[in-house]
Tab-separated table of C-alpha atoms in Angstrom:
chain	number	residue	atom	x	y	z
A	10	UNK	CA	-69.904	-84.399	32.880
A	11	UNK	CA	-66.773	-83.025	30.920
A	12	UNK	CA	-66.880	-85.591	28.598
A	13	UNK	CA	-70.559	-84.935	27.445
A	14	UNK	CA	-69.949	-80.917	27.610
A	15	UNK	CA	-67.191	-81.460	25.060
A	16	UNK	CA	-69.580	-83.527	22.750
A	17	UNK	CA	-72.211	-80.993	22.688
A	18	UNK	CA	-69.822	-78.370	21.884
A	19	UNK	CA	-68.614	-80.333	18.534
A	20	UNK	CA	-71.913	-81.025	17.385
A	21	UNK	CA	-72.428	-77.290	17.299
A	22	UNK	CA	-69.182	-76.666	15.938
A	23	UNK	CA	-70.593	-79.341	13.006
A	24	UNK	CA	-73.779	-77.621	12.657
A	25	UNK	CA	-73.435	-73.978	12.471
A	26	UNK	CA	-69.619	-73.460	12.301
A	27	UNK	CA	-69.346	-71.192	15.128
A	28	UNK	CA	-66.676	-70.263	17.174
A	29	UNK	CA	-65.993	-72.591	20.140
A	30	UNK	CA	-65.086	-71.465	23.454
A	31	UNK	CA	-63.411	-73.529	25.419
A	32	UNK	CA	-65.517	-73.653	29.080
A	33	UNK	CA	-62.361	-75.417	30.529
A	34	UNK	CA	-59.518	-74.042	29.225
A	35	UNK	CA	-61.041	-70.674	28.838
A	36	UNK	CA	-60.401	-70.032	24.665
A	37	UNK	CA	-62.254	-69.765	21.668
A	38	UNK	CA	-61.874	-72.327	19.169
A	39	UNK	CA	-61.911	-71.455	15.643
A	40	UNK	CA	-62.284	-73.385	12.257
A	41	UNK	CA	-60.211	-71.158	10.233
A	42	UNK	CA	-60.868	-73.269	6.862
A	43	UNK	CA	-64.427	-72.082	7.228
A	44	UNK	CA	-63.795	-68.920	8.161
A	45	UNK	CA	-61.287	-68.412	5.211
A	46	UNK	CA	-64.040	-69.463	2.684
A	47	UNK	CA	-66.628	-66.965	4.116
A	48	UNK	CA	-64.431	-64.457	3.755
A	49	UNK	CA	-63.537	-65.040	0.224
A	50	UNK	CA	-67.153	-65.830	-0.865
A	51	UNK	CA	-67.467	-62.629	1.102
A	52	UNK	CA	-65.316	-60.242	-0.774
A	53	UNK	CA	-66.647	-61.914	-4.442
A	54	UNK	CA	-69.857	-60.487	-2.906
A	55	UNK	CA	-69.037	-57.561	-2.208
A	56	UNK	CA	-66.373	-56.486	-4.906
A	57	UNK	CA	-68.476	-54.215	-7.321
A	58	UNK	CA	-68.449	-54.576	-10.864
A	59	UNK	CA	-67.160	-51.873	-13.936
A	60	UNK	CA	-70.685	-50.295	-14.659
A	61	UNK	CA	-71.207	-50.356	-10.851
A	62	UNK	CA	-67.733	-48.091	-10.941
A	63	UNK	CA	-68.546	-46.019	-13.698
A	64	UNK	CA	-71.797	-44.963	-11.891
A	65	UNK	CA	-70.365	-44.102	-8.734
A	66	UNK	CA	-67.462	-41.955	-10.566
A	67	UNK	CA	-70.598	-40.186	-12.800
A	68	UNK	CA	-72.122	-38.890	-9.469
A	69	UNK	CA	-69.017	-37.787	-7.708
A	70	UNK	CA	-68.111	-35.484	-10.726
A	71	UNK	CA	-70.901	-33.100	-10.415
A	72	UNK	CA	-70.675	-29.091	-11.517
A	73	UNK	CA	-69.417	-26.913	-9.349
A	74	UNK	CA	-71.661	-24.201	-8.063
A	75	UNK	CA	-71.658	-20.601	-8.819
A	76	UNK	CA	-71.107	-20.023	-4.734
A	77	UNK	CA	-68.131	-22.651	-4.823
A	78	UNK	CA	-66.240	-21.292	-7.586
A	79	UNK	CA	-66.782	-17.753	-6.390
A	80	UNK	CA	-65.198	-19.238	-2.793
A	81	UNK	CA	-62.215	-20.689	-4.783
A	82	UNK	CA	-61.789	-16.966	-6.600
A	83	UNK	CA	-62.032	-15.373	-3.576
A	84	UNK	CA	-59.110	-17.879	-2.360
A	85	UNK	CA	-56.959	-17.468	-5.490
A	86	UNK	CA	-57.284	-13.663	-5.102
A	87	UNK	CA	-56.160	-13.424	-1.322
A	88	UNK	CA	-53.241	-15.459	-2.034
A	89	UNK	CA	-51.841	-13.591	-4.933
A	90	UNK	CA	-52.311	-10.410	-2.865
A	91	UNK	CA	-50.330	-12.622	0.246
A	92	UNK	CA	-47.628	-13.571	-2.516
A	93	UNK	CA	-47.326	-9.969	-3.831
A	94	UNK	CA	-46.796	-8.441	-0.274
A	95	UNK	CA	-44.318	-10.881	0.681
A	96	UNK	CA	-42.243	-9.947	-2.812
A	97	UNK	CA	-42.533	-6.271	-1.801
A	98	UNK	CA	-40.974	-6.633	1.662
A	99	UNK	CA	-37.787	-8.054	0.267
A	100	UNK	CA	-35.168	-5.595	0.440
A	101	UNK	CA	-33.297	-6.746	-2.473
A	102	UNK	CA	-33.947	-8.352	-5.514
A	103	UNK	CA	-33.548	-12.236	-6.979
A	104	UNK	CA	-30.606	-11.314	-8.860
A	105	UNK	CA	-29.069	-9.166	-5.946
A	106	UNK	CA	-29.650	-11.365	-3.105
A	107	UNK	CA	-25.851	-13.240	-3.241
A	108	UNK	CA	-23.120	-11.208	-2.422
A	109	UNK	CA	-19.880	-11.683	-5.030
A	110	UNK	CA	-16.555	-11.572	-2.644
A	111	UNK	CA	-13.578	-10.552	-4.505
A	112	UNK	CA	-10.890	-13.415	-4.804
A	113	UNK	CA	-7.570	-12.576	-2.757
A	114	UNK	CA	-4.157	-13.513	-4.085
A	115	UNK	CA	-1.249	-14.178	-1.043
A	116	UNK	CA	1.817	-12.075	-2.438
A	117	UNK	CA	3.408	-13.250	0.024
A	118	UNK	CA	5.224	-10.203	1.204
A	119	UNK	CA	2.858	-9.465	3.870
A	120	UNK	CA	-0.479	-8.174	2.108
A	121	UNK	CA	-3.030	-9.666	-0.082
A	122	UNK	CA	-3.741	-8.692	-3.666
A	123	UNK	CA	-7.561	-8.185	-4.490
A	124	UNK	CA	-8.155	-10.043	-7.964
A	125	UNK	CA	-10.760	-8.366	-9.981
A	126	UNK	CA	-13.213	-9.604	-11.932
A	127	UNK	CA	-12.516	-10.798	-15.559
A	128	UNK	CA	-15.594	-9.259	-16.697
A	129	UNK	CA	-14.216	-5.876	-15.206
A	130	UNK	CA	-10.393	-6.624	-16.814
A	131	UNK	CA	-12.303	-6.656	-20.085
A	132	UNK	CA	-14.194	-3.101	-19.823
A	133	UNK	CA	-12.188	-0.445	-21.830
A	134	UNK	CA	-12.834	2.827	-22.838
A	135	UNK	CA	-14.860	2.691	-25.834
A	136	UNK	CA	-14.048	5.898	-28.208
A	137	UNK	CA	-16.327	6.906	-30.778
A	138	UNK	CA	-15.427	8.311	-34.329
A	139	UNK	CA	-17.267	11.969	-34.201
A	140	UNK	CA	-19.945	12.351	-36.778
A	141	UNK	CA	-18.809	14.012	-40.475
A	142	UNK	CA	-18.965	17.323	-41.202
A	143	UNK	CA	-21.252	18.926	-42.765
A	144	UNK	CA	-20.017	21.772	-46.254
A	145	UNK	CA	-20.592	24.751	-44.108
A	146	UNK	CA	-18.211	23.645	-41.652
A	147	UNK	CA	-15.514	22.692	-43.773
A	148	UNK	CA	-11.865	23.261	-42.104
A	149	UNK	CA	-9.635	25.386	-44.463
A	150	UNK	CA	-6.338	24.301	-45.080
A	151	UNK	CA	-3.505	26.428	-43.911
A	152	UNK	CA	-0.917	25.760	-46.709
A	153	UNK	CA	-3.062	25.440	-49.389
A	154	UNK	CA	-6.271	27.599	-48.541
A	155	UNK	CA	-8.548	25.195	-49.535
A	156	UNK	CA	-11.871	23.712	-47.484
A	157	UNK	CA	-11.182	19.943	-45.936
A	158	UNK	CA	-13.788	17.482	-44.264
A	159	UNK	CA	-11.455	15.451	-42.299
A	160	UNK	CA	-7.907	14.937	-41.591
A	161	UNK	CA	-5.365	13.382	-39.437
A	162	UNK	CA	-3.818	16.057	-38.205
A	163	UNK	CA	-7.113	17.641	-37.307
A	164	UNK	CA	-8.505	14.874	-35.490
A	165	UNK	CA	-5.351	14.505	-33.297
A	166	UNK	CA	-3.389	17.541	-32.759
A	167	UNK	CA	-6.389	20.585	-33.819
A	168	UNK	CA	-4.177	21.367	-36.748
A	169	UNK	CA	-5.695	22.823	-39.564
A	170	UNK	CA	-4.219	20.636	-42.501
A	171	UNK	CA	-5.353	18.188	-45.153
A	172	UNK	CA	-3.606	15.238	-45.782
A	173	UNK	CA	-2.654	16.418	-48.974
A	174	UNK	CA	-0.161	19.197	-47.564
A	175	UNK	CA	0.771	16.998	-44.727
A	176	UNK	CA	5.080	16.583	-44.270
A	177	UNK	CA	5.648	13.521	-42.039
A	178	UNK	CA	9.451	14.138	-42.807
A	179	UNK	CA	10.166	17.790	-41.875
A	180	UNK	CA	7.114	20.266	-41.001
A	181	UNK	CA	4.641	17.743	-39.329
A	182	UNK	CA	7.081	15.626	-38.087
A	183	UNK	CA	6.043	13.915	-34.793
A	184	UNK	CA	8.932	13.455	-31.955
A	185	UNK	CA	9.154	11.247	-28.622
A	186	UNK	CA	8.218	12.636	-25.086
A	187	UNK	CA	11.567	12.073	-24.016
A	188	UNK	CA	13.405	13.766	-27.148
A	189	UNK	CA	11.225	17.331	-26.941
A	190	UNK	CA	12.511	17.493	-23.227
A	191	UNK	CA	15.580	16.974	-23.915
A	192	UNK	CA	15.923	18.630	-27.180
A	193	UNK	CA	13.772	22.108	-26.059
A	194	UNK	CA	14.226	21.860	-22.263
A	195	UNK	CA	10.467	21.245	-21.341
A	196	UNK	CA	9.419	19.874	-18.142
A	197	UNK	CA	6.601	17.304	-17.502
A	198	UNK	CA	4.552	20.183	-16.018
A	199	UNK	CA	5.528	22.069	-19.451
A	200	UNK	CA	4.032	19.167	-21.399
A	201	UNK	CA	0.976	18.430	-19.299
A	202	UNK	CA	-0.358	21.035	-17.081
A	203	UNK	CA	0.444	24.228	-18.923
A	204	UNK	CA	-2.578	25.500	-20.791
A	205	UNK	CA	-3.512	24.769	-23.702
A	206	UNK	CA	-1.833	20.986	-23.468
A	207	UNK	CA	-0.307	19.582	-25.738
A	208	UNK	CA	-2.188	16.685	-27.856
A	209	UNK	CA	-0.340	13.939	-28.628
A	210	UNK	CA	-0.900	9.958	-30.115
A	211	UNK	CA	0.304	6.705	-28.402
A	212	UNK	CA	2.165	4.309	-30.479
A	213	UNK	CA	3.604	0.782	-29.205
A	214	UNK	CA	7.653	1.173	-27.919
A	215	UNK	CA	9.641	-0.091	-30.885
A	216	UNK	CA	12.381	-1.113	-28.879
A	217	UNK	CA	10.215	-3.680	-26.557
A	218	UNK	CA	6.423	-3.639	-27.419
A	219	UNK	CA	5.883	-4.959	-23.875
A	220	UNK	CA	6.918	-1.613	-22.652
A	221	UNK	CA	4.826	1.399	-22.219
A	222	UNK	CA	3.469	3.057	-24.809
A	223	UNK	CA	5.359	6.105	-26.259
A	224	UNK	CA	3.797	9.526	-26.720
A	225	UNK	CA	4.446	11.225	-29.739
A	226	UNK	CA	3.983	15.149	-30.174
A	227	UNK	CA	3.743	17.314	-33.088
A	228	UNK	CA	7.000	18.568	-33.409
A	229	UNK	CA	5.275	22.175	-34.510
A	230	UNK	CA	3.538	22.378	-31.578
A	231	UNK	CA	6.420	21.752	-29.335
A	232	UNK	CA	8.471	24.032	-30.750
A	233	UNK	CA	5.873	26.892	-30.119
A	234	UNK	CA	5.728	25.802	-26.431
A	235	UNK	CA	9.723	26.015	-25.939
A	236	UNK	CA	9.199	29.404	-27.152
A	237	UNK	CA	5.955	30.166	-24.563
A	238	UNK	CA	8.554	29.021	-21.926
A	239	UNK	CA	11.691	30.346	-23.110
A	240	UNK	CA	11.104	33.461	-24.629
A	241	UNK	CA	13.141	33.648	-27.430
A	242	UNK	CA	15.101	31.442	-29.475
A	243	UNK	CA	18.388	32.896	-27.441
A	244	UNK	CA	17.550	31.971	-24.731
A	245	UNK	CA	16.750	28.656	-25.054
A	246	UNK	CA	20.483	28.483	-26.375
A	247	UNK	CA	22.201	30.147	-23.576
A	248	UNK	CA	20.201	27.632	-21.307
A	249	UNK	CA	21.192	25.104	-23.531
A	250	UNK	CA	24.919	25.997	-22.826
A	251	UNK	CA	25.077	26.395	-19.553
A	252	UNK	CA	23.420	23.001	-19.176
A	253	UNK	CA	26.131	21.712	-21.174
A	254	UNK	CA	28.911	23.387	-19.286
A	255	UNK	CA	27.436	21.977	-16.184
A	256	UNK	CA	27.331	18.621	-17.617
A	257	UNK	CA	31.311	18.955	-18.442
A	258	UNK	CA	32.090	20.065	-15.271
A	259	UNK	CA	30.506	17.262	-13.501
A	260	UNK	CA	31.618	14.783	-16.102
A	261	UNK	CA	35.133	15.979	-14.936
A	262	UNK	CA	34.728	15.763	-10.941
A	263	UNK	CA	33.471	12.698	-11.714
A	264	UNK	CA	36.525	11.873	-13.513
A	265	UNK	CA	39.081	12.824	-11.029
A	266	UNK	CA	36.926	11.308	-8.118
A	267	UNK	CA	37.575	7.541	-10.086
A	268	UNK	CA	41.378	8.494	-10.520
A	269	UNK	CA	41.502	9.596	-7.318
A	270	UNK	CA	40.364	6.211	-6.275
A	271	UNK	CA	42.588	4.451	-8.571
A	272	UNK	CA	45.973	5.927	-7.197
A	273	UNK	CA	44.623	5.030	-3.325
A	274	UNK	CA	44.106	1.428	-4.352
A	275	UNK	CA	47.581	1.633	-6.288
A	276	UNK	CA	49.207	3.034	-3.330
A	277	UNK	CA	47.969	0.773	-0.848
A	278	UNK	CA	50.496	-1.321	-0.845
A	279	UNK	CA	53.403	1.110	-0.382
A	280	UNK	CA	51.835	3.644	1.784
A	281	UNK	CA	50.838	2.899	5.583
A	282	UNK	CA	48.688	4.700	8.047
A	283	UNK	CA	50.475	5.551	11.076
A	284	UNK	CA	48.161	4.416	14.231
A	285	UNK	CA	50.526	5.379	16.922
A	286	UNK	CA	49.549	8.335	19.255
A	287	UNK	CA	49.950	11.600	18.545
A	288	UNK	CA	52.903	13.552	20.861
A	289	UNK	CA	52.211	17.579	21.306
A	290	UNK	CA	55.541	19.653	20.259
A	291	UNK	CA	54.568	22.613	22.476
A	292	UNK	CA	56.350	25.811	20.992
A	293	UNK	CA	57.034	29.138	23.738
A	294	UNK	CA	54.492	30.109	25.806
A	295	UNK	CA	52.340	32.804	25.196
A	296	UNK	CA	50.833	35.573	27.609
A	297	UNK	CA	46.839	35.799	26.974
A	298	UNK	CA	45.760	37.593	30.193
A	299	UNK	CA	48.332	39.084	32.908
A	300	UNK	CA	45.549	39.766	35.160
A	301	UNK	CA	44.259	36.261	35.290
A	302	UNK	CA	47.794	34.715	34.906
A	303	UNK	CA	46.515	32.653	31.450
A	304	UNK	CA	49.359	31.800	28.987
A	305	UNK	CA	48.761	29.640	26.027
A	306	UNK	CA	50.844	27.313	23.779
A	307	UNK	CA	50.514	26.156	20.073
A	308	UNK	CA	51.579	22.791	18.953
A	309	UNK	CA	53.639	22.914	15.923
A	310	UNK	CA	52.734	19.944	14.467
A	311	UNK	CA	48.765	20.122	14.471
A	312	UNK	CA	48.101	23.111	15.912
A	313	UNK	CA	46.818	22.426	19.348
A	314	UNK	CA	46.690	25.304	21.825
A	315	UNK	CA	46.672	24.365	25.245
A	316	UNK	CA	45.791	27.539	28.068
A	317	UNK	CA	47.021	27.378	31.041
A	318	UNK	CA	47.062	29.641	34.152
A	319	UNK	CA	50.028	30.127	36.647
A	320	UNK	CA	49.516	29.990	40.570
């Protein structure tokens, strides 16, 4: 009975190439060389063609219609407004949104040094040239009476003189900050904060050009200053003196201080400091109060007193 169930099932399997199943062991059976030829025969069938492509793409690319596009404007519009709202609520701009932190330098003696930016190392004071003068407002010349545009002395110290009449070696002769205080007896306060101030030009130290600049002041206009301060020209002498007899005095003390010093070191060697104790040579007793019994006594040699009372 097995035997002829098994025949029947391979003369179907011959005949119409269907799957067996396996009554016994409970499988299909498959032919898969069959099946792989249906499937290829298949998919030559069924693959479509160029023209067959074409066609389809020519009906899927259709016009849009006037309701469509005015969906997709409607879209468009809402999200610009979306994007535009979300721009406004940012409380800082693109540019401003990273914070620059200054660079610190360790100097190393407890503190750090802030290092600034190279861009703001750079910035200087930019000073502009004023604008010509016009004829009608011509500066006249007080040596030689005549009108002047421009001048040096003009544009830094408000002195009224061309260059033609300028002296560099004796009238408009420019001096040091340092020499017109010690030359007139000026203070800084003299210089700086007494009204009008003084104008002055900055020229590099010839000494060291790595030191600070030097201030240099019209010698004119310092010499009208002493006088604002002084009062006359006498004065500023007899201050001048007395300065100077000051300065000898203390040159002297200073003197005999150092020789001082020089005859203690010389003398060191012969002269010694007595460190014993010190012995009281009493002299006669004095009475200081006969109704309290107090007498007192003076040492001779440093002059001690010592009070005593009597029982």
């Amino acid at each position: 009975m097995k035997l002829r169930h098994q025949h029947a099932l391979q003369v179907r399997r011959q005949n119409k190439e269907l799957p067996v199943y396996d009554v016994v062991g409970g499988s299909f059976g498959v032919d898969m060389e069959s099946l792989n030829g249906k499937e290829d025969a298949a998919a030559v069938v069924d693959k479509p063609t160029a023209l067959e492509e074409n066609d389809r793409g020519a009906k899927t690319c259709e016009p849009l219609s006037a309701a469509m596009r005015a969906k997709i404007e409607r879209n468009r519009q809402r999200a610009l407004l979306l994007r535009q709202a979300r721009l406004a609520n940012r409380p800082y701009s693109e540019g401003g949104t990273c914070a620059k932190v200054a660079k610190t330098i360790d100097s190393g003696a407890g503190f750090f040094i802030e290092e600034e930016e190279e861009a703001a190392q750079m910035v200087k004071k930019v000073v502009h040239k004023p604008a010509p003068v016009m004829e009608p407002d011509y500066l006249i010349c007080d040596d030689c009476n005549k009108p002047f545009m421009d001048s040096y002395l003009s544009n830094s110290f408000d002195l009224s003189v061309c260059d033609k009449c300028r002296d560099n070696e004796e009238k408009h002769k420019l001096i040091s900050r340092t020499e017109a205080k010690r030359e007139f007896l000026l203070k800084d306060c003299d210089l700086d904060k007494r009204e009008p101030m003084l104008k002055f030009v900055l020229r590099k130290n010839p000494h060291n050009p790595r030191w600070g600049d030097m201030k240099l002041y019209l010698r004119v206009q310092v010499v009208r200053r002493s006088m604002e301060v002084w009062g006359s020209e006498e004065a500023l002498e007899e201050a001048k003196e007395s300065r100077e007899d000051n300065r000898e005095i203390q040159k002297q003390k200073r003197f005999n201080k150092k020789v001082k010093e020089l005859r203690r070191a010389v003398r060191s060697s012969v002269w010694r400091k007595d460190t014993s104790a010190h012995q009281h040579d009493y002299g006669p007793e004095e009475l200081v109060d006969e109704e309290e019994d107090t007498y007192r006594k003076v040492c001779s040699t440093c002059g001690h007193q010592l009070t005593y009372e009597k029982m």
